[in-house]
Amino acid sequence: MYYLDPHIHMVSRTTDDYETLAKMGCVAMSEPAFWAGYDRGSVDGFRDYFEQLTSFEPRRAADFNIQHFTWLCINAKEAENVSLSRDVIAMIPEFLGRPGVLGIGEIGLNKNTRNEATVFLEHLDLAMKTNEQILIHTPHLEDKFQGTRMILDMLTDDRRIDRSRVLVDHVEEHTIRHVLDQGFWAGMTLYPVSKCTPARAVDMIETVGPERLLVNSAGDWGPSKPTAVPDLILEMRRRGHSEAAIRRVVYDNPVKFFSQSRGFNFTPPE
Amino acid sequence: MSDDPSSQAILDREFLPIRAKILEIAASLDRAERATGDPTADPRWQQLETGINLLLQKSGDRAEHVQMLFSQPYEAQWRETLKIKS
């Protein structure tokens, strides 16, 4: 089955992973900007990173007939440096017109601090002024519930925001309804230990339905599995879900959400 | 949705994996108790005990309850606390 991975950090993965993903049916992916594992020291560090996201990774993916899209931001962990964050936010528009750029992301909260909230709001303002879609990271573990609610509070406070153009990612059992009930898209991340397993993700699909629901691997430099979306496909098949129902979650839904972005010049496979 | 979501079919498939997970938890708790010191004084141990008890509920949303047990509660006044303008 063809599928899209809506959230994967390929700068941290090998070319062999691209090949494996292509063999497993991945036809497109979107790569949000994120934390490199260390705090970058200058706006030029981010400019180089955005160059990699918008030029090198699409070429590397294209070698395997995978279409690569991306999102730009300074992530929540580095948002503690508000001055640097503002410099990066001011620089982002240099890249927004490039092919394959879908919007601003993954912005959000990490430890739910004042600086994180300040930088999150300034990212939202940039997205509204440039008419970009938004992809949002929610915190991990014990911080997730409060952080997700804070994010929803900030989003719903801003009347300029079209909720159908916002994806709130890393939802789990205790946050998914809050996100969907307020009209946003929700992403489930299949990530060992700290997020969601394929079985629990299918439980959530069965419980809340597939409307505005995406599933991703968030494969990165940590213990993660870039082929997690095919694991979910297998789990749905084992439970007797139809191919159409599976395709809706792993293909139709991401295409529908991304199609709202002017940078989504996707060519469906024949 | 699945064509055959009978509880019997699910139990047939899930019994051994659930059994294995319960054994892993039992062995992990034994391991902590065998080690030096008293783990029961740690608040996290009490959280784990509460979590295990939650599994015995017949609520249908055990996973959500367990998530909330391990979550910081929502503080609606967070804007005032952090001095963020709405």
Tab-separated table of C-alpha atoms in Angstrom:
chain	number	residue	atom	x	y	z
A	1	MET	CA	0.000	0.000	0.000
A	2	TYR	CA	1.222	3.497	-0.842
A	3	TYR	CA	1.488	5.815	2.157
A	4	LEU	CA	2.866	9.172	3.310
A	5	ASP	CA	4.840	9.685	6.505
A	6	PRO	CA	3.689	13.150	7.668
A	7	HIS	CA	6.432	13.555	10.290
A	8	ILE	CA	9.917	12.111	9.926
A	9	HIS	CA	13.379	13.619	10.455
A	10	MET	CA	15.356	12.277	7.530
A	11	VAL	CA	18.405	14.475	8.158
A	12	SER	CA	19.052	12.039	11.011
A	13	ARG	CA	18.536	8.907	8.928
A	14	THR	CA	20.654	7.045	6.418
A	15	THR	CA	20.189	6.712	2.689
A	16	ASP	CA	19.480	3.029	3.348
A	17	ASP	CA	16.392	4.164	5.268
A	18	TYR	CA	15.141	6.035	2.190
A	19	GLU	CA	15.551	2.840	0.203
A	20	THR	CA	13.732	0.750	2.817
A	21	LEU	CA	10.880	3.261	3.072
A	22	ALA	CA	10.471	3.265	-0.713
A	23	LYS	CA	10.317	-0.526	-0.755
A	24	MET	CA	7.611	-0.437	1.926
A	25	GLY	CA	5.358	1.901	-0.069
A	26	CYS	CA	6.329	5.357	1.144
A	27	VAL	CA	5.710	7.803	-1.711
A	28	ALA	CA	6.041	11.089	0.180
A	29	MET	CA	7.086	12.454	3.533
A	30	SER	CA	7.121	15.726	5.399
A	31	GLU	CA	10.037	16.713	7.584
A	32	PRO	CA	9.515	19.330	10.297
A	33	ALA	CA	12.486	21.309	11.565
A	34	PHE	CA	13.502	20.057	15.004
A	35	TRP	CA	16.192	19.865	17.647
A	36	ALA	CA	19.542	18.548	16.429
A	37	GLY	CA	20.417	17.011	19.804
A	38	TYR	CA	22.337	20.129	20.788
A	39	ASP	CA	21.500	23.833	20.860
A	40	ARG	CA	22.618	25.654	17.725
A	41	GLY	CA	24.543	28.823	18.403
A	42	SER	CA	23.576	31.216	15.641
A	43	VAL	CA	20.989	32.126	13.055
A	44	ASP	CA	23.426	30.980	10.374
A	45	GLY	CA	23.313	27.494	11.905
A	46	PHE	CA	19.576	27.461	11.200
A	47	ARG	CA	20.049	28.950	7.738
A	48	ASP	CA	22.340	26.017	6.868
A	49	TYR	CA	19.820	23.570	8.352
A	50	PHE	CA	16.978	25.044	6.287
A	51	GLU	CA	19.203	24.806	3.213
A	52	GLN	CA	19.659	21.094	3.910
A	53	LEU	CA	15.904	20.610	4.439
A	54	THR	CA	14.906	22.400	1.246
A	55	SER	CA	17.626	21.269	-1.156
A	56	PHE	CA	19.661	18.223	-0.157
A	57	GLU	CA	16.966	16.064	1.478
A	58	PRO	CA	14.504	16.420	-1.433
A	59	ARG	CA	17.267	15.278	-3.798
A	60	ARG	CA	18.209	12.344	-1.564
A	61	ALA	CA	14.545	11.290	-1.362
A	62	ALA	CA	13.990	11.709	-5.093
A	63	ASP	CA	16.653	9.091	-5.794
A	64	PHE	CA	14.105	6.609	-4.424
A	65	ASN	CA	11.019	8.197	-5.982
A	66	ILE	CA	9.967	9.630	-2.632
A	67	GLN	CA	8.645	13.216	-2.617
A	68	HIS	CA	10.063	15.205	0.281
A	69	PHE	CA	8.340	18.205	1.895
A	70	THR	CA	9.376	20.264	4.887
A	71	TRP	CA	8.377	22.709	7.645
A	72	LEU	CA	10.541	25.474	9.118
A	73	CYS	CA	10.949	26.902	12.620
A	74	ILE	CA	13.152	27.040	15.685
A	75	ASN	CA	12.032	24.213	17.942
A	76	ALA	CA	10.715	24.503	21.487
A	77	LYS	CA	13.913	23.281	23.166
A	78	GLU	CA	15.932	26.109	21.639
A	79	ALA	CA	13.148	28.616	22.292
A	80	GLU	CA	14.592	29.236	25.741
A	81	ASN	CA	16.986	31.517	23.849
A	82	VAL	CA	14.376	34.116	22.919
A	83	SER	CA	16.838	36.455	21.208
A	84	LEU	CA	18.120	33.734	18.887
A	85	SER	CA	14.558	32.554	18.305
A	86	ARG	CA	13.529	36.001	17.134
A	87	ASP	CA	16.481	36.140	14.750
A	88	VAL	CA	15.500	32.753	13.302
A	89	ILE	CA	11.819	33.717	12.977
A	90	ALA	CA	12.888	36.847	11.101
A	91	MET	CA	15.031	34.735	8.748
A	92	ILE	CA	12.448	31.991	7.997
A	93	PRO	CA	10.660	33.982	5.221
A	94	GLU	CA	13.837	33.681	3.104
A	95	PHE	CA	12.874	30.013	2.646
A	96	LEU	CA	9.057	30.035	2.625
A	97	GLY	CA	8.816	30.375	-1.133
A	98	ARG	CA	10.992	27.368	-1.859
A	99	PRO	CA	9.407	24.277	-3.448
A	100	GLY	CA	8.207	21.730	-0.937
A	101	VAL	CA	7.918	24.049	2.054
A	102	LEU	CA	4.551	23.307	3.696
A	103	GLY	CA	4.574	25.834	6.519
A	104	ILE	CA	5.777	26.571	10.041
A	105	GLY	CA	6.723	23.615	12.249
A	106	GLU	CA	7.233	21.775	14.387
A	107	ILE	CA	6.623	24.578	16.827
A	108	GLY	CA	5.175	23.986	20.272
A	109	LEU	CA	6.135	23.473	23.872
A	110	ASN	CA	8.629	21.220	25.610
A	111	LYS	CA	8.628	22.067	29.322
A	112	ASN	CA	5.713	24.532	29.143
A	113	THR	CA	7.797	27.568	30.076
A	114	ARG	CA	7.202	31.273	29.569
A	115	ASN	CA	9.918	31.565	26.921
A	116	GLU	CA	8.540	28.588	25.010
A	117	ALA	CA	5.050	30.115	25.034
A	118	THR	CA	6.432	33.490	23.914
A	119	VAL	CA	8.290	31.990	20.957
A	120	PHE	CA	5.313	29.786	20.083
A	121	LEU	CA	3.072	32.851	19.866
A	122	GLU	CA	5.610	34.674	17.689
A	123	HIS	CA	5.730	31.680	15.335
A	124	LEU	CA	1.921	31.743	15.137
A	125	ASP	CA	2.054	35.408	14.245
A	126	LEU	CA	4.558	34.718	11.465
A	127	ALA	CA	2.359	31.914	10.116
A	128	MET	CA	-0.676	34.184	10.067
A	129	LYS	CA	1.174	37.031	8.368
A	130	THR	CA	2.567	34.696	5.691
A	131	ASN	CA	-0.577	32.510	5.363
A	132	GLU	CA	1.266	29.298	6.239
A	133	GLN	CA	-0.014	26.001	7.593
A	134	ILE	CA	1.189	25.001	11.050
A	135	LEU	CA	2.558	21.741	12.467
A	136	ILE	CA	2.757	21.548	16.264
A	137	HIS	CA	4.863	19.450	18.625
A	138	THR	CA	3.303	18.632	21.986
A	139	PRO	CA	5.431	17.822	25.051
A	140	HIS	CA	6.326	14.362	26.243
A	141	LEU	CA	5.222	12.294	29.200
A	142	GLU	CA	3.985	14.169	32.302
A	143	ASP	CA	4.116	17.567	30.543
A	144	LYS	CA	1.954	16.520	27.579
A	145	PHE	CA	-1.503	17.134	29.004
A	146	GLN	CA	-0.833	20.612	30.380
A	147	GLY	CA	1.280	21.545	27.340
A	148	THR	CA	-1.329	20.390	24.855
A	149	ARG	CA	-4.040	22.330	26.679
A	150	MET	CA	-1.831	25.450	26.752
A	151	ILE	CA	-1.205	25.113	23.019
A	152	LEU	CA	-4.931	24.751	22.330
A	153	ASP	CA	-5.614	27.795	24.506
A	154	MET	CA	-3.142	29.878	22.477
A	155	LEU	CA	-4.459	28.614	19.142
A	156	THR	CA	-8.101	29.241	19.967
A	157	ASP	CA	-7.272	32.700	21.346
A	158	ASP	CA	-6.047	33.754	17.885
A	159	ARG	CA	-9.087	34.370	15.705
A	160	ARG	CA	-6.954	34.587	12.571
A	161	ILE	CA	-6.200	30.843	12.709
A	162	ASP	CA	-8.038	28.454	10.414
A	163	ARG	CA	-8.147	25.302	12.540
A	164	SER	CA	-8.384	23.026	9.510
A	165	ARG	CA	-4.868	24.146	8.537
A	166	VAL	CA	-3.255	23.207	11.860
A	167	LEU	CA	-1.878	19.781	12.799
A	168	VAL	CA	-1.332	19.090	16.505
A	169	ASP	CA	1.069	16.180	16.705
A	170	HIS	CA	2.008	13.460	19.203
A	171	VAL	CA	-1.526	13.080	20.560
A	172	GLU	CA	-2.247	10.173	22.887
A	173	GLU	CA	-5.304	8.777	24.635
A	174	HIS	CA	-5.684	11.729	27.011
A	175	THR	CA	-5.184	14.530	24.476
A	176	ILE	CA	-6.657	13.310	21.186
A	177	ARG	CA	-10.250	14.360	21.862
A	178	HIS	CA	-9.230	17.810	23.085
A	179	VAL	CA	-7.491	18.401	19.747
A	180	LEU	CA	-10.155	16.940	17.459
A	181	ASP	CA	-13.107	18.424	19.332
A	182	GLN	CA	-11.721	21.921	18.709
A	183	GLY	CA	-11.475	21.340	14.966
A	184	PHE	CA	-7.744	20.758	14.535
A	185	TRP	CA	-6.015	17.864	12.819
A	186	ALA	CA	-4.342	15.361	15.144
A	187	GLY	CA	-1.205	13.304	14.562
A	188	MET	CA	-0.343	10.071	16.335
A	189	THR	CA	3.354	9.301	16.608
A	190	LEU	CA	4.518	5.696	16.647
A	191	TYR	CA	7.581	5.990	18.825
A	192	PRO	CA	8.938	3.502	21.355
A	193	VAL	CA	8.499	4.174	25.092
A	194	SER	CA	7.612	7.870	25.124
A	195	LYS	CA	4.702	8.067	22.677
A	196	CYS	CA	2.407	5.531	21.027
A	197	THR	CA	2.534	1.957	19.741
A	198	PRO	CA	0.843	0.829	16.514
A	199	ALA	CA	-1.707	-1.171	18.539
A	200	ARG	CA	-2.674	1.824	20.683
A	201	ALA	CA	-2.856	4.040	17.621
A	202	VAL	CA	-5.311	1.635	15.996
A	203	ASP	CA	-7.284	1.580	19.250
A	204	MET	CA	-7.592	5.367	18.981
A	205	ILE	CA	-8.631	5.180	15.314
A	206	GLU	CA	-11.336	2.690	16.300
A	207	THR	CA	-12.433	4.832	19.239
A	208	VAL	CA	-12.575	8.321	17.728
A	209	GLY	CA	-12.783	7.513	14.008
A	210	PRO	CA	-10.389	8.443	11.183
A	211	GLU	CA	-11.595	12.006	10.577
A	212	ARG	CA	-8.688	14.529	10.673
A	213	LEU	CA	-6.328	11.863	11.982
A	214	LEU	CA	-2.756	11.261	10.749
A	215	VAL	CA	-0.148	8.731	11.778
A	216	ASN	CA	3.622	9.172	11.611
A	217	SER	CA	6.901	7.625	12.691
A	218	ALA	CA	8.749	10.777	13.790
A	219	GLY	CA	11.876	8.764	12.986
A	220	ASP	CA	14.904	10.765	14.124
A	221	TRP	CA	18.316	10.374	15.794
A	222	GLY	CA	16.835	8.707	18.893
A	223	PRO	CA	15.542	5.163	19.351
A	224	SER	CA	12.829	5.301	16.708
A	225	LYS	CA	11.547	3.263	13.795
A	226	PRO	CA	11.174	4.965	10.414
A	227	THR	CA	9.078	2.043	9.173
A	228	ALA	CA	6.502	2.415	11.949
A	229	VAL	CA	3.681	3.462	9.589
A	230	PRO	CA	3.820	0.094	7.765
A	231	ASP	CA	3.613	-1.497	11.231
A	232	LEU	CA	0.319	0.324	11.741
A	233	ILE	CA	-0.899	-0.790	8.311
A	234	LEU	CA	-0.186	-4.396	9.293
A	235	GLU	CA	-1.932	-3.983	12.651
A	236	MET	CA	-5.050	-2.597	10.933
A	237	ARG	CA	-5.044	-5.484	8.460
A	238	ARG	CA	-4.706	-8.025	11.282
A	239	ARG	CA	-7.799	-6.523	12.920
A	240	GLY	CA	-9.802	-6.801	9.721
A	241	HIS	CA	-9.946	-3.169	8.644
A	242	SER	CA	-10.630	-2.670	4.940
A	243	GLU	CA	-7.892	-1.479	2.600
A	244	ALA	CA	-9.944	1.674	2.012
A	245	ALA	CA	-10.095	2.379	5.745
A	246	ILE	CA	-6.341	1.918	6.076
A	247	ARG	CA	-5.629	4.017	3.018
A	248	ARG	CA	-7.743	6.839	4.411
A	249	VAL	CA	-5.481	7.203	7.451
A	250	VAL	CA	-2.079	6.678	5.834
A	251	TYR	CA	-2.645	8.244	2.408
A	252	ASP	CA	-5.905	10.153	1.861
A	253	ASN	CA	-5.812	12.115	5.109
A	254	PRO	CA	-2.244	13.420	4.792
A	255	VAL	CA	-2.840	14.346	1.146
A	256	LYS	CA	-6.000	16.213	2.162
A	257	PHE	CA	-4.262	18.106	4.961
A	258	PHE	CA	-1.110	18.944	3.016
A	259	SER	CA	-3.089	19.995	-0.069
A	260	GLN	CA	-4.036	23.162	1.788
A	261	SER	CA	-0.416	24.287	1.474
A	262	ARG	CA	0.771	26.051	-1.669
A	263	GLY	CA	4.075	24.150	-1.344
A	264	PHE	CA	2.470	20.719	-1.704
A	265	ASN	CA	3.206	20.009	-5.362
A	266	PHE	CA	2.532	16.304	-4.901
A	267	THR	CA	2.404	13.915	-7.859
A	268	PRO	CA	0.369	10.807	-6.927
A	269	PRO	CA	1.889	7.463	-7.932
A	270	GLU	CA	0.292	5.879	-10.998
B	1	MET	CA	-13.838	-0.877	11.403
B	2	SER	CA	-12.956	-4.537	11.788
B	3	ASP	CA	-15.379	-7.157	10.440
B	4	ASP	CA	-15.015	-9.354	13.530
B	5	PRO	CA	-14.395	-7.316	16.644
B	6	SER	CA	-15.676	-9.999	19.035
B	7	SER	CA	-14.125	-9.918	22.459
B	8	GLN	CA	-13.410	-13.640	22.134
B	9	ALA	CA	-11.361	-13.063	18.981
B	10	ILE	CA	-9.453	-10.211	20.618
B	11	LEU	CA	-8.786	-12.271	23.722
B	12	ASP	CA	-7.602	-15.186	21.607
B	13	ARG	CA	-5.027	-12.918	20.003
B	14	GLU	CA	-4.099	-10.790	22.996
B	15	PHE	CA	-4.017	-13.307	25.861
B	16	LEU	CA	-0.387	-14.343	25.499
B	17	PRO	CA	0.925	-10.798	24.853
B	18	ILE	CA	-0.994	-9.500	27.911
B	19	ARG	CA	0.280	-12.385	30.009
B	20	ALA	CA	3.831	-11.551	28.915
B	21	LYS	CA	3.389	-7.855	29.794
B	22	ILE	CA	2.029	-8.719	33.261
B	23	LEU	CA	5.025	-10.975	33.825
B	24	GLU	CA	7.393	-8.184	32.774
B	25	ILE	CA	5.782	-5.833	35.291
B	26	ALA	CA	5.899	-8.481	38.029
B	27	ALA	CA	9.561	-9.209	37.358
B	28	SER	CA	10.436	-5.495	37.260
B	29	LEU	CA	8.779	-4.886	40.627
B	30	ASP	CA	10.541	-7.957	42.083
B	31	ARG	CA	13.852	-6.654	40.738
B	32	ALA	CA	13.382	-3.300	42.429
B	33	GLU	CA	12.414	-4.940	45.731
B	34	ARG	CA	15.418	-7.296	45.632
B	35	ALA	CA	17.803	-4.390	45.212
B	36	THR	CA	19.274	-2.335	48.051
B	37	GLY	CA	16.875	0.130	49.665
B	38	ASP	CA	13.110	0.422	49.917
B	39	PRO	CA	11.424	1.354	46.630
B	40	THR	CA	8.009	1.733	48.249
B	41	ALA	CA	9.030	5.076	49.765
B	42	ASP	CA	9.511	6.561	46.303
B	43	PRO	CA	6.405	8.438	45.060
B	44	ARG	CA	6.900	6.839	41.668
B	45	TRP	CA	6.380	3.415	43.236
B	46	GLN	CA	3.070	4.590	44.639
B	47	GLN	CA	2.157	5.928	41.191
B	48	LEU	CA	2.905	2.516	39.715
B	49	GLU	CA	0.739	0.810	42.316
B	50	THR	CA	-2.103	3.217	41.554
B	51	GLY	CA	-1.631	2.554	37.850
B	52	ILE	CA	-1.812	-1.192	38.370
B	53	ASN	CA	-5.017	-0.761	40.348
B	54	LEU	CA	-6.487	1.333	37.526
B	55	LEU	CA	-6.193	-1.683	35.255
B	56	LEU	CA	-8.845	-3.442	37.326
B	57	GLN	CA	-11.461	-0.795	36.503
B	58	LYS	CA	-14.205	-1.819	34.104
B	59	SER	CA	-14.344	1.626	32.554
B	60	GLY	CA	-13.391	1.007	28.925
B	61	ASP	CA	-10.955	3.905	29.027
B	62	ARG	CA	-8.201	2.528	31.222
B	63	ALA	CA	-5.482	3.828	28.925
B	64	GLU	CA	-6.735	7.410	29.258
B	65	HIS	CA	-6.954	7.070	33.050
B	66	VAL	CA	-3.408	5.730	33.230
B	67	GLN	CA	-2.216	8.626	31.042
B	68	MET	CA	-3.838	11.113	33.407
B	69	LEU	CA	-2.267	9.428	36.432
B	70	PHE	CA	1.162	10.126	34.961
B	71	SER	CA	0.305	13.679	33.818
B	72	GLN	CA	0.656	17.084	35.392
B	73	PRO	CA	-2.895	18.448	35.846
B	74	TYR	CA	-4.110	21.272	33.626
B	75	GLU	CA	-3.718	24.650	35.268
B	76	ALA	CA	-6.232	26.933	33.575
B	77	GLN	CA	-4.568	30.065	34.982
B	78	TRP	CA	-1.256	29.320	33.294
B	79	ARG	CA	-1.217	32.673	31.471
B	80	GLU	CA	-1.228	34.559	34.756
B	81	THR	CA	1.366	32.203	36.246
B	82	LEU	CA	3.717	32.669	33.292
B	83	LYS	CA	2.778	36.323	32.729
B	84	ILE	CA	1.693	35.658	29.125
B	85	LYS	CA	-0.846	38.024	27.609
B	86	SER	CA	-3.853	36.324	26.019
